[in-house]
CSV table of C-alpha atoms in Angstrom, one decimal:
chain,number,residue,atom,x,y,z
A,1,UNK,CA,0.0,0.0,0.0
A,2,UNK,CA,1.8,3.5,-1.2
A,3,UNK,CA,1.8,6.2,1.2
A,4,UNK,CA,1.0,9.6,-0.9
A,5,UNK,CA,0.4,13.2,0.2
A,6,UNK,CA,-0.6,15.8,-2.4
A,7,UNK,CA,-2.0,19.4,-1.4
A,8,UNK,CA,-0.7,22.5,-2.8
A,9,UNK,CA,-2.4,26.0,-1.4
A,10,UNK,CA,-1.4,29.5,-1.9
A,11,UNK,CA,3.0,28.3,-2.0
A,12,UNK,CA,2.0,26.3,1.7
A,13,UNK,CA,2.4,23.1,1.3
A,14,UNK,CA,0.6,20.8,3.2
A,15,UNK,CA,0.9,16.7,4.2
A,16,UNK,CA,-1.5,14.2,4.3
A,17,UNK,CA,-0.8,11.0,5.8
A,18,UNK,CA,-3.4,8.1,5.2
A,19,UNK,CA,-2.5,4.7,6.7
A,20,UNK,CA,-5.1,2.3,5.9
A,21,UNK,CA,-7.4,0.9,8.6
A,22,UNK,CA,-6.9,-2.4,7.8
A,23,UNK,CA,-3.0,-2.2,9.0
A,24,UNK,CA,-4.9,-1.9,13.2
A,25,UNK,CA,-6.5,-5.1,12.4
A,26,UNK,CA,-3.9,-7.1,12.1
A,27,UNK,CA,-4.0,-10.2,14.2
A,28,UNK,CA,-0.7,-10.6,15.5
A,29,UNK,CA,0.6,-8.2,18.5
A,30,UNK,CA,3.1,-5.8,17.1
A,31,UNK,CA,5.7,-5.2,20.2
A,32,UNK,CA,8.3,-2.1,20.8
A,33,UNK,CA,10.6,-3.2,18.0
A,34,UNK,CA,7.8,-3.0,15.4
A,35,UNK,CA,7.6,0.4,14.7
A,36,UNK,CA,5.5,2.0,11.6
A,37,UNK,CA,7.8,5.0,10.2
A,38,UNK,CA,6.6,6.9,7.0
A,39,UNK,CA,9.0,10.1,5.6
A,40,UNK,CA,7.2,11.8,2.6
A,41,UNK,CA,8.3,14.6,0.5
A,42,UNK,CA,7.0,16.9,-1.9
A,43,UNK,CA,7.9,19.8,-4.3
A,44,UNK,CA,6.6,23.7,-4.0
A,45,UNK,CA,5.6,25.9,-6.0
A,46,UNK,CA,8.4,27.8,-7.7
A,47,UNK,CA,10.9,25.2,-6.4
A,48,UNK,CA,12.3,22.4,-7.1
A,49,UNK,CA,13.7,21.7,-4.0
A,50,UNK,CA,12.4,18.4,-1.9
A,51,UNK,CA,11.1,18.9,1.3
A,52,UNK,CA,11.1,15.7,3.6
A,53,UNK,CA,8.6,15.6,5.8
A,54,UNK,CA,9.3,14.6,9.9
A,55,UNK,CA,9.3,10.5,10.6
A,56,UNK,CA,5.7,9.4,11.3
A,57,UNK,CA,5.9,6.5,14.3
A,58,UNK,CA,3.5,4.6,15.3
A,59,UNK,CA,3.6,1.8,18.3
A,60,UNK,CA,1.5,-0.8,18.7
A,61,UNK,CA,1.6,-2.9,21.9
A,62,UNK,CA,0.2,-4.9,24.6
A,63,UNK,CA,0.6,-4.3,28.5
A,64,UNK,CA,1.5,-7.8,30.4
A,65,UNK,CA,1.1,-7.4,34.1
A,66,UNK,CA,2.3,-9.8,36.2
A,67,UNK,CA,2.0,-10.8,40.0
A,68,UNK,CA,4.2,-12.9,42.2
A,69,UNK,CA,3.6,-13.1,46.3
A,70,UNK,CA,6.3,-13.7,48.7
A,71,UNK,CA,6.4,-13.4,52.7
A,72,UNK,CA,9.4,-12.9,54.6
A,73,UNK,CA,9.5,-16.5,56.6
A,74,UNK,CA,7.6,-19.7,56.1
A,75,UNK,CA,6.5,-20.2,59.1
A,76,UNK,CA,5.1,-18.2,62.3
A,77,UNK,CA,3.7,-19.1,65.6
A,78,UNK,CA,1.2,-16.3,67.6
A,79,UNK,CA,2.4,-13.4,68.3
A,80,UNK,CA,4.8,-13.3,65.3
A,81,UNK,CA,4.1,-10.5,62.6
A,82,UNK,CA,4.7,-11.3,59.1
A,83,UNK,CA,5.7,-9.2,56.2
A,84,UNK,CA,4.0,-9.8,52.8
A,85,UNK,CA,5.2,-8.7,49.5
A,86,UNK,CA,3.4,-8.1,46.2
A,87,UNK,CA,5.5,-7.5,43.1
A,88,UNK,CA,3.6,-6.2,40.0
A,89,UNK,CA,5.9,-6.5,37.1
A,90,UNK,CA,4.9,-5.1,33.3
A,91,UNK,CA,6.3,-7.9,30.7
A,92,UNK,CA,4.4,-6.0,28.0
A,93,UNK,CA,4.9,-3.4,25.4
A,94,UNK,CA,2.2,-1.0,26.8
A,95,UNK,CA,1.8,0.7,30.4
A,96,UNK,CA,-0.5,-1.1,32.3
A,97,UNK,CA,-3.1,0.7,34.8
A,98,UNK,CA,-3.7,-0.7,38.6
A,99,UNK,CA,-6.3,1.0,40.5
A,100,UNK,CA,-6.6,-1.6,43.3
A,101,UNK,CA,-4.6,-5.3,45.2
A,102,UNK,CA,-7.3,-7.6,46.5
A,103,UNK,CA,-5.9,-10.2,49.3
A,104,UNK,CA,-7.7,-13.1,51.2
A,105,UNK,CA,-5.3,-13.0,54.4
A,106,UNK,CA,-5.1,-16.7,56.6
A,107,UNK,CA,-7.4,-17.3,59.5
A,108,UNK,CA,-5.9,-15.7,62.6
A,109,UNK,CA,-3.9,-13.1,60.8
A,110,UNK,CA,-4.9,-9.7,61.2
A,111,UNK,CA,-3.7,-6.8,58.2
A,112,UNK,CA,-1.5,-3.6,59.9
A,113,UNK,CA,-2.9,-1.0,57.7
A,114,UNK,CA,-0.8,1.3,58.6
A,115,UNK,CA,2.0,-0.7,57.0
A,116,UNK,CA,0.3,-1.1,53.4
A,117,UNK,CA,3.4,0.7,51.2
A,118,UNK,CA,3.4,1.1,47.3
A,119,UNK,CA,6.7,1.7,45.1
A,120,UNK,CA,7.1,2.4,41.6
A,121,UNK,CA,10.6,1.4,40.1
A,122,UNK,CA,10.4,2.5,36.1
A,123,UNK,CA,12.9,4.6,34.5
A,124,UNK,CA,15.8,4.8,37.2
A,125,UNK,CA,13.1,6.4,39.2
A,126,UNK,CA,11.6,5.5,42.4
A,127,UNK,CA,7.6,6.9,43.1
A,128,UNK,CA,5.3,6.1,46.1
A,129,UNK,CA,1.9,5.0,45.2
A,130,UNK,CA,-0.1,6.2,48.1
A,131,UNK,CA,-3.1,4.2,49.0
A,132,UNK,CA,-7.1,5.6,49.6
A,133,UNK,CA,-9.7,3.2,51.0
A,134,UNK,CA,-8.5,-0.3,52.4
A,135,UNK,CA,-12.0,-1.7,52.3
A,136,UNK,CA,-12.2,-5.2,54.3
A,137,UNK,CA,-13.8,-8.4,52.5
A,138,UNK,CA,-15.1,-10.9,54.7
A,139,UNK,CA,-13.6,-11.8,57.9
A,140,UNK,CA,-10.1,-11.4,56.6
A,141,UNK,CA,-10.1,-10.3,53.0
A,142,UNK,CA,-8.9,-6.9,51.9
A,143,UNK,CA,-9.5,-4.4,49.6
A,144,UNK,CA,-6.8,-1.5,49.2
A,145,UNK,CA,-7.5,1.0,46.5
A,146,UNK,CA,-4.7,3.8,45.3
A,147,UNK,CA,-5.6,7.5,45.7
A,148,UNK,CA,-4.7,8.0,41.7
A,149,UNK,CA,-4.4,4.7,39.8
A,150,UNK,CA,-0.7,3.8,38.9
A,151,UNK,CA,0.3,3.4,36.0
A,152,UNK,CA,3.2,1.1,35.3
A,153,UNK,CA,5.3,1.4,32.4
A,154,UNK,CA,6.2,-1.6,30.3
A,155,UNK,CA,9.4,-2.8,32.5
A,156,UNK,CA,8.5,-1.1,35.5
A,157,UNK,CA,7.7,-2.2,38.8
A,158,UNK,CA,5.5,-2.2,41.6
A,159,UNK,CA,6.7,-3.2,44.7
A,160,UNK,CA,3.8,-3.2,47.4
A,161,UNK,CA,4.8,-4.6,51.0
A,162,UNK,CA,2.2,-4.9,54.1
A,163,UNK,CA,2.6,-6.6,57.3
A,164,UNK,CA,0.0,-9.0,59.1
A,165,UNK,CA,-0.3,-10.2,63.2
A,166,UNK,CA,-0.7,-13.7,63.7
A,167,UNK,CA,-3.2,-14.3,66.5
A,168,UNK,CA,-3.8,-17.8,68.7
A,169,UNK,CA,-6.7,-18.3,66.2
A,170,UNK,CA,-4.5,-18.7,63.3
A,171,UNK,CA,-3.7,-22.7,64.8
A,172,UNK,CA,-7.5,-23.1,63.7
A,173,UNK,CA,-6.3,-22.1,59.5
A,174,UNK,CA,-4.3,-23.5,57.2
A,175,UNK,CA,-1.8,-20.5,56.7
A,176,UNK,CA,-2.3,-20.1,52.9
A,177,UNK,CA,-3.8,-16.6,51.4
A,178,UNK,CA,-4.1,-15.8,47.9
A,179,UNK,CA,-3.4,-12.2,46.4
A,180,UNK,CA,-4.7,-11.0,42.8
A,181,UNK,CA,-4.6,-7.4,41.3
A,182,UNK,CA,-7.5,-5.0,39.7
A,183,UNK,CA,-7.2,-2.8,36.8
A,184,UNK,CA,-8.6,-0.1,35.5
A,185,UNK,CA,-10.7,-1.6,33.0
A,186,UNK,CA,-12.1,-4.3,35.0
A,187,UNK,CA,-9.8,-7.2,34.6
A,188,UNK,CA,-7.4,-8.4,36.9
A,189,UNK,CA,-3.9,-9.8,37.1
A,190,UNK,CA,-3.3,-13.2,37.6
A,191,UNK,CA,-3.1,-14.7,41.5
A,192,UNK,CA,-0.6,-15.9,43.3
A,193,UNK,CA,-0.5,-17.9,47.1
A,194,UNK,CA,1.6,-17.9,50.1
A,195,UNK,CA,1.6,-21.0,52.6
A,196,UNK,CA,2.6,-20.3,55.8
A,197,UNK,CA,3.0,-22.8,58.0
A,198,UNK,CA,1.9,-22.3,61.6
A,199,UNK,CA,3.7,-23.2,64.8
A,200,UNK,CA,2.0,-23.5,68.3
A,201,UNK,CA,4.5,-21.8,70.3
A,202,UNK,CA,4.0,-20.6,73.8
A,203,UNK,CA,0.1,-20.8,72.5
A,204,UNK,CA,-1.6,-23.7,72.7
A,205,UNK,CA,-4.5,-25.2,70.8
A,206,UNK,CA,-5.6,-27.7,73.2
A,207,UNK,CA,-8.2,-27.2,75.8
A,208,UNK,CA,-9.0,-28.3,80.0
A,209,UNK,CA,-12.0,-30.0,81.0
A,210,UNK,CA,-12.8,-29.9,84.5
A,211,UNK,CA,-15.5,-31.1,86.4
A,212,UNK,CA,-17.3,-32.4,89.8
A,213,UNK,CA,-19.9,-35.5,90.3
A,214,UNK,CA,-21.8,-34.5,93.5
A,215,UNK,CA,-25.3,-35.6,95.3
A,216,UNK,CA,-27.8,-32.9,94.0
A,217,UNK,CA,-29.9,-32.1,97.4
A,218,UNK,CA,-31.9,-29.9,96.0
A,219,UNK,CA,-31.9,-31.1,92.5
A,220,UNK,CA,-31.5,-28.3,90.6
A,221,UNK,CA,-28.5,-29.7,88.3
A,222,UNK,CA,-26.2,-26.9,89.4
A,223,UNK,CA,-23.3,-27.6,92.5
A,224,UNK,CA,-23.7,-25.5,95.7
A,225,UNK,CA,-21.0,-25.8,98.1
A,226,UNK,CA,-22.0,-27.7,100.7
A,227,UNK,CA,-23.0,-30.3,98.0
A,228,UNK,CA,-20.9,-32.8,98.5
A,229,UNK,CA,-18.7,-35.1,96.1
A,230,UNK,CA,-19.1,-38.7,94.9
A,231,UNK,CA,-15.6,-40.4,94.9
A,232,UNK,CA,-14.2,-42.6,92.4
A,233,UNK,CA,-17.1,-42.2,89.8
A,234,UNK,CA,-16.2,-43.3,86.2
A,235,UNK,CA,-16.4,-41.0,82.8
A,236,UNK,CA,-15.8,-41.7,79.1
A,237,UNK,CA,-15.6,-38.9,76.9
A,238,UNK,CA,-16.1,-39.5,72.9
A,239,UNK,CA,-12.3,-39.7,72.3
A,240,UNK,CA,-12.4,-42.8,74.5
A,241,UNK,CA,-10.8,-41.7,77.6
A,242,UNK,CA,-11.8,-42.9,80.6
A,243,UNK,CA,-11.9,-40.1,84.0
A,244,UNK,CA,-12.0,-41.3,87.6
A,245,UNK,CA,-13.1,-38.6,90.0
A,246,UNK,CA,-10.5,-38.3,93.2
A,247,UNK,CA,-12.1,-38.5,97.0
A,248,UNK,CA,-14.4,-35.2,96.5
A,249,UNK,CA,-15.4,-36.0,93.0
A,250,UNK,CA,-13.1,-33.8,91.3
A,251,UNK,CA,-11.7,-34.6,87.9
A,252,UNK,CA,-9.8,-33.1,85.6
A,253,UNK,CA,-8.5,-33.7,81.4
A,254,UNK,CA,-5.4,-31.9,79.9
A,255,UNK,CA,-5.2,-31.1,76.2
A,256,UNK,CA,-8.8,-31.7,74.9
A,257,UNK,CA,-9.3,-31.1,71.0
A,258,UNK,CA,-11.5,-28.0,69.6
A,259,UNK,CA,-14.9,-28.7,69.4
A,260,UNK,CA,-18.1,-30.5,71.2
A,261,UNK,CA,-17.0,-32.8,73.8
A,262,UNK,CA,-19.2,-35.2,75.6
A,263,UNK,CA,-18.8,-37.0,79.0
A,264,UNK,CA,-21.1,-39.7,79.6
A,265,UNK,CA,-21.3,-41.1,83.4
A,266,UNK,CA,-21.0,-45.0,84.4
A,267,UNK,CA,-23.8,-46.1,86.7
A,268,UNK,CA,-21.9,-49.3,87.5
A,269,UNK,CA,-19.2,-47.4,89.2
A,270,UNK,CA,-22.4,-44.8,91.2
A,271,UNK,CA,-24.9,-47.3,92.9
A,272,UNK,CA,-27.2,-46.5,94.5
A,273,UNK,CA,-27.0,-42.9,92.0
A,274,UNK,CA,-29.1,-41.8,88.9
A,275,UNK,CA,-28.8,-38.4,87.0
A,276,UNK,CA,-30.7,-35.2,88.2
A,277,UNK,CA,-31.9,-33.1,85.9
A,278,UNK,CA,-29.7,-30.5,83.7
A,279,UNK,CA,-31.7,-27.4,83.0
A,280,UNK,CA,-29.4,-26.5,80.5
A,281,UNK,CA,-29.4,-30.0,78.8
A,282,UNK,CA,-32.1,-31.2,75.9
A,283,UNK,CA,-32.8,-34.2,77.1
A,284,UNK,CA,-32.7,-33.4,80.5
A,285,UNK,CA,-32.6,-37.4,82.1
A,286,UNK,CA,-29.7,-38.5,79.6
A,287,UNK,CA,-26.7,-39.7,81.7
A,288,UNK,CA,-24.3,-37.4,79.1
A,289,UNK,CA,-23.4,-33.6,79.0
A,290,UNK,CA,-21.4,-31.5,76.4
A,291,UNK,CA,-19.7,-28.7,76.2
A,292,UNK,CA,-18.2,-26.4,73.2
A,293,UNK,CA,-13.9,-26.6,73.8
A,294,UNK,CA,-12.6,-23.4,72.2
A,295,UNK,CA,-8.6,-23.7,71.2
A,296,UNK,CA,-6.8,-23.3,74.5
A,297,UNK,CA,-9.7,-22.4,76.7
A,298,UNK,CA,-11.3,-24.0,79.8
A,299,UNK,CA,-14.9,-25.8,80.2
A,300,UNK,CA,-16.1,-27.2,83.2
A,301,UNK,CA,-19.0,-30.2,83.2
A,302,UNK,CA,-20.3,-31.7,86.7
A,303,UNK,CA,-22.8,-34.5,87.3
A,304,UNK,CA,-25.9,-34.0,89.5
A,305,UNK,CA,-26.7,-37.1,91.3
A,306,UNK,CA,-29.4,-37.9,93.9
A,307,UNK,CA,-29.5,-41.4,95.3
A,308,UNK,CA,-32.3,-43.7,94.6
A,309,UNK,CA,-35.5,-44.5,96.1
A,310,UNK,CA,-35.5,-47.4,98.8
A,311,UNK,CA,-38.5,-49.4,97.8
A,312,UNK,CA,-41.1,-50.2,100.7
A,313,UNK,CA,-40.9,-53.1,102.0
A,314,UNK,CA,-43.5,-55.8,101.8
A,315,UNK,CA,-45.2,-57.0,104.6
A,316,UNK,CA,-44.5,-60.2,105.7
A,317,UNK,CA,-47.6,-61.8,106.0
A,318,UNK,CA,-48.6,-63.6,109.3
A,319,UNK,CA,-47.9,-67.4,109.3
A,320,UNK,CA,-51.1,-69.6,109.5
A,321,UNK,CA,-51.8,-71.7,112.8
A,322,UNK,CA,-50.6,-74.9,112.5
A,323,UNK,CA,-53.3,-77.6,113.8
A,324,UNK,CA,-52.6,-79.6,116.4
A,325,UNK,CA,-53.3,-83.3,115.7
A,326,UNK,CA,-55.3,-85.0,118.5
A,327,UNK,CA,-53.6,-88.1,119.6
A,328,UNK,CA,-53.9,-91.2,118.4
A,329,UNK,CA,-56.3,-94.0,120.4
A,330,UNK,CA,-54.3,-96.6,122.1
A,331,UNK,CA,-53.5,-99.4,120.7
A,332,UNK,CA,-56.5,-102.5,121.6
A,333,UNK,CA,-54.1,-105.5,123.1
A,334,UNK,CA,-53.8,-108.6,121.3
A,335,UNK,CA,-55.2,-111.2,123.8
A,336,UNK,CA,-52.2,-113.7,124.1
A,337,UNK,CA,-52.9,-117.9,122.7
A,338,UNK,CA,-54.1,-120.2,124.9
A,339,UNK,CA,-51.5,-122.5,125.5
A,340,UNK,CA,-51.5,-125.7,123.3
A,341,UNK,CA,-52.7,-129.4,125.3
A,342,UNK,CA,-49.9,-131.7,126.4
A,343,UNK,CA,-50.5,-134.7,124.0
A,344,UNK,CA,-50.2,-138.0,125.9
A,345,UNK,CA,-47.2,-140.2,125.5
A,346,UNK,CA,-47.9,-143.1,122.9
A,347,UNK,CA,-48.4,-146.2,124.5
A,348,UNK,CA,-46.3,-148.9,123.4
A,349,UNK,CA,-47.8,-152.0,121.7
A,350,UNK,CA,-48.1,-155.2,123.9
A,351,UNK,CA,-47.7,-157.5,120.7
């Protein structure tokens, strides 16, 4: 396609440029090095001298922001602070516009606003990017928009830096935050993560049951103090451990879990005992209480028992009279025999 100008007016001469639409709408990206120069000349009137016209550039690019999130140690334990970093570099050909950064911060870590800091490093120069409204997203998510949109030219960058608290509840989260980047017309940068891995230290995730089994006088489900203890009662909680009470029914469990835990009595090891009622209970004759362990904190659950009803005894009924026989007739007496007659002698025989 020929670049032409022709326009002669009263010995001015003018230059028109036309560069055909259909050059913009090519498909490929044109970077830095692909640079559109057009020099044009034309003849007076009354001279024949050329005059070249001044180089015509044009630039065609594409900005390429990208984002890459580091922290200043990989792991912390409560009470630590720790020192994000947010690097916005321009890969492009064109300057790229960020109007906000957009971060979803780990359970248990609290942002220090008033450590939210924005460089600009482009051209052997070195700007701060002040910041407007930090807008908070969720419980922990952040929103921190720049009083004037920077604008990053294409090898610049933008360092932003922020530090964050980590509190006990940050044993409850996984340590890992994601970080993204919004422009000025409405997309975003790409995101990147951070895992921080969490340490216990002096804090301590693990919980303290305590608790009493007493003889409920007045049934109410609550211990008064001159309620006293039932020794060497028997509990199981729903990890499987098994709790004997001391002498005045105390008991106590290091290093419980977070969550609901539930102690369920053993009658075998209370005869004579059943449950009172637990106004604070559901079901209020069920032999098992619960309470909600928070990380490190201390719960207490007792046991109401009242002893149980004697039953009544039955009467014994009265024995019967035994009869008394009436005694037997005596006995009539056999008469004795009569004696049997002598028999007389044979007589002997004469012949």
């Amino acid at each position: 396609m020929n670049f032409w100008m022709q326009l002669r007016s009263r010995g001015r001469l003018l230059l028109a440029i036309t560069i055909p639409l259909a050059a913009l709408a090519t498909p490929f990206r044109i970077t830095a090095q692909n640079l559109i120069t057009n020099t044009a000349f034309g003849s007076g009137t009354g001279t024949s001298t050329n005059v070249s016209s001044n180089p015509a550039i044009i630039s065609v690019g594409q900005a390429n922001l990208e984002l890459v999130k580091t922290g200043d140690r990989s792991s912390a334990e409560p009470g630590d602070t720790v020192v994000y970093r947010l690097i916005f570099a321009n890969r492009g050909d064109a300057p790229a516009t960020l109007q906000s950064i957009q971060d979803d911060l780990p359970q248990g870590l609290n942002l220090q606003e008033d450590s939210l800091r924005a460089i600009l490093r482009a051209n052997d120069q070195t700007t701060e990017a002040p910041f407007g409204n930090v807008q908070t997203l969720g419980t922990r998510g952040f929103n921190a928009a720049f009083t004037t949109p920077v604008s990053i030219p294409p090898g610049g960058i933008l360092d932003v830096v922020y530090a964050a608290e980590v509190t006990p509840d940050a044993l409850r989260g996984n340590g890992r935050n994601i970080a993204l980047g919004l422009l000025s017309n409405g997309t975003s940068t790409n995101s990147d993560t951070h895992r921080l891995r969490i340490r216990p230290g002096i804090a301590n995730n693990c919980g303290t049951l305590l608790g009493r089994v007493f003889v409920d006088d007045n049934m109410d489900g609550f211990h008064q103090p001159d309620e006293v203890g039932v020794p060497y009662a028997v509990i199981f909680l729903d990890d499987g451990n098994r709790i004997t009470t001391d002498e005045e029914g105390l008991y106590s469990v290091n290093c419980l879990q977070p969550g609901r835990r539930v102690g369920t009595i053993d009658y075998t090891s209370v005869p004579g005992y059943q449950i009172t009622p637990d106004p604070n209970f559901i079901d209020r004759d069920s032999v098992s209480r619960w309470v909600n362990m928070a990380p490190g904190a201390t719960r207490r659950m007792n046991f109401g028992l009242k002893p149980l009803a004697e039953p009544e005894p039955e009467p014994i009924p009265e024995p019967e009279p035994v009869p008394i026989p009436e005694p037997e007739p005596a006995p009539i007496p056999v008469p004795e025999p009569e004696p049997e007659p002598e028999q007389a002698a044979p007589v002997p025989a004469l012949f």
